[in-house]
Amino acid sequence: MSRPAATVITLDQASAGMVLAEALLDAHGAVLLPEGSTLSEASLASLRRRDIAGCSVLGAVADPAQLA
């Protein structure tokens, strides 16, 4: 079975329920959230506080330009 395509999005485009295609790392390379984590409102708020700009999520986002 093939893995869904990954889409790179800004954190502002991310929403609870999306699944990370890659681990999210901080500026020092420490893992904030591992690959396969499902984003929650709490995790998104924490990532925003850490000034994380974006992430890679599994599955296609309908039209990433419309989310901006």
PDB file of C-alpha atoms in Angstrom:
ATOM      1  CA  MET A   1       0.000   0.000   0.000  1.00  0.00           C
ATOM      2  CA  SER A   2       1.419   3.413  -0.921  1.00  0.00           C
ATOM      3  CA  ARG A   3       1.850   6.199   1.561  1.00  0.00           C
ATOM      4  CA  PRO A   4      -0.245   9.361   1.042  1.00  0.00           C
ATOM      5  CA  ALA A   5       1.624  12.294  -0.464  1.00  0.00           C
ATOM      6  CA  ALA A   6       3.061  14.865   1.920  1.00  0.00           C
ATOM      7  CA  THR A   7       2.133  18.525   1.630  1.00  0.00           C
ATOM      8  CA  VAL A   8       4.207  21.323   3.175  1.00  0.00           C
ATOM      9  CA  ILE A   9       1.967  23.972   4.727  1.00  0.00           C
ATOM     10  CA  THR A  10       2.371  26.960   7.012  1.00  0.00           C
ATOM     11  CA  LEU A  11       1.329  26.541  10.601  1.00  0.00           C
ATOM     12  CA  ASP A  12      -1.533  28.967   9.924  1.00  0.00           C
ATOM     13  CA  GLN A  13      -2.859  26.469   7.359  1.00  0.00           C
ATOM     14  CA  ALA A  14      -2.588  23.541   9.781  1.00  0.00           C
ATOM     15  CA  SER A  15      -5.624  22.325  11.672  1.00  0.00           C
ATOM     16  CA  ALA A  16      -6.380  19.801  14.382  1.00  0.00           C
ATOM     17  CA  GLY A  17      -6.625  16.289  13.010  1.00  0.00           C
ATOM     18  CA  MET A  18      -3.880  16.622  10.403  1.00  0.00           C
ATOM     19  CA  VAL A  19      -1.112  13.993  10.592  1.00  0.00           C
ATOM     20  CA  LEU A  20       2.572  14.931  10.377  1.00  0.00           C
ATOM     21  CA  ALA A  21       4.471  13.423   7.450  1.00  0.00           C
ATOM     22  CA  GLU A  22       7.804  14.268   9.109  1.00  0.00           C
ATOM     23  CA  ALA A  23       8.983  14.960  12.635  1.00  0.00           C
ATOM     24  CA  LEU A  24       8.804  18.604  13.676  1.00  0.00           C
ATOM     25  CA  LEU A  25      12.123  19.825  15.018  1.00  0.00           C
ATOM     26  CA  ASP A  26      13.072  22.932  16.967  1.00  0.00           C
ATOM     27  CA  ALA A  27      15.971  25.221  16.006  1.00  0.00           C
ATOM     28  CA  HIS A  28      18.404  22.915  17.832  1.00  0.00           C
ATOM     29  CA  GLY A  29      17.206  19.746  16.114  1.00  0.00           C
ATOM     30  CA  ALA A  30      15.232  18.408  19.080  1.00  0.00           C
ATOM     31  CA  VAL A  31      12.020  16.589  18.169  1.00  0.00           C
ATOM     32  CA  LEU A  32       8.940  18.567  19.156  1.00  0.00           C
ATOM     33  CA  LEU A  33       6.469  16.120  17.592  1.00  0.00           C
ATOM     34  CA  PRO A  34       7.387  12.809  15.954  1.00  0.00           C
ATOM     35  CA  GLU A  35       6.396  11.718  12.463  1.00  0.00           C
ATOM     36  CA  GLY A  36       2.837  10.352  12.461  1.00  0.00           C
ATOM     37  CA  SER A  37       1.619  12.628  15.259  1.00  0.00           C
ATOM     38  CA  THR A  38      -1.903  13.953  14.912  1.00  0.00           C
ATOM     39  CA  LEU A  39      -2.063  17.698  15.441  1.00  0.00           C
ATOM     40  CA  SER A  40      -4.376  18.963  18.158  1.00  0.00           C
ATOM     41  CA  GLU A  41      -5.427  22.488  19.079  1.00  0.00           C
ATOM     42  CA  ALA A  42      -3.055  22.273  22.071  1.00  0.00           C
ATOM     43  CA  SER A  43      -0.092  21.123  19.982  1.00  0.00           C
ATOM     44  CA  LEU A  44      -0.761  23.831  17.388  1.00  0.00           C
ATOM     45  CA  ALA A  45      -0.862  26.497  20.122  1.00  0.00           C
ATOM     46  CA  SER A  46       2.430  25.183  21.528  1.00  0.00           C
ATOM     47  CA  LEU A  47       4.073  25.220  18.092  1.00  0.00           C
ATOM     48  CA  ARG A  48       2.907  28.797  17.504  1.00  0.00           C
ATOM     49  CA  ARG A  49       4.426  29.854  20.842  1.00  0.00           C
ATOM     50  CA  ARG A  50       7.717  28.323  19.656  1.00  0.00           C
ATOM     51  CA  ASP A  51       7.520  30.284  16.377  1.00  0.00           C
ATOM     52  CA  ILE A  52       7.399  27.141  14.218  1.00  0.00           C
ATOM     53  CA  ALA A  53       6.658  28.374  10.690  1.00  0.00           C
ATOM     54  CA  GLY A  54       5.309  25.270   8.989  1.00  0.00           C
ATOM     55  CA  CYS A  55       5.072  21.515   8.782  1.00  0.00           C
ATOM     56  CA  SER A  56       4.659  18.628   6.390  1.00  0.00           C
ATOM     57  CA  VAL A  57       1.340  16.792   6.633  1.00  0.00           C
ATOM     58  CA  LEU A  58       0.053  13.601   5.051  1.00  0.00           C
ATOM     59  CA  GLY A  59      -2.561  13.825   2.364  1.00  0.00           C
ATOM     60  CA  ALA A  60      -3.305  16.526  -0.101  1.00  0.00           C
ATOM     61  CA  VAL A  61      -4.624  19.863   1.054  1.00  0.00           C
ATOM     62  CA  ALA A  62      -7.458  20.814  -1.332  1.00  0.00           C
ATOM     63  CA  ASP A  63      -5.813  24.020  -2.527  1.00  0.00           C
ATOM     64  CA  PRO A  64      -2.985  25.301  -0.320  1.00  0.00           C
ATOM     65  CA  ALA A  65      -3.204  28.758  -1.963  1.00  0.00           C
ATOM     66  CA  GLN A  66      -6.767  29.176  -0.693  1.00  0.00           C
ATOM     67  CA  LEU A  67      -5.683  28.443   2.875  1.00  0.00           C
ATOM     68  CA  ALA A  68      -3.191  31.325   2.956  1.00  0.00           C
TER      69      ALA A  68
END
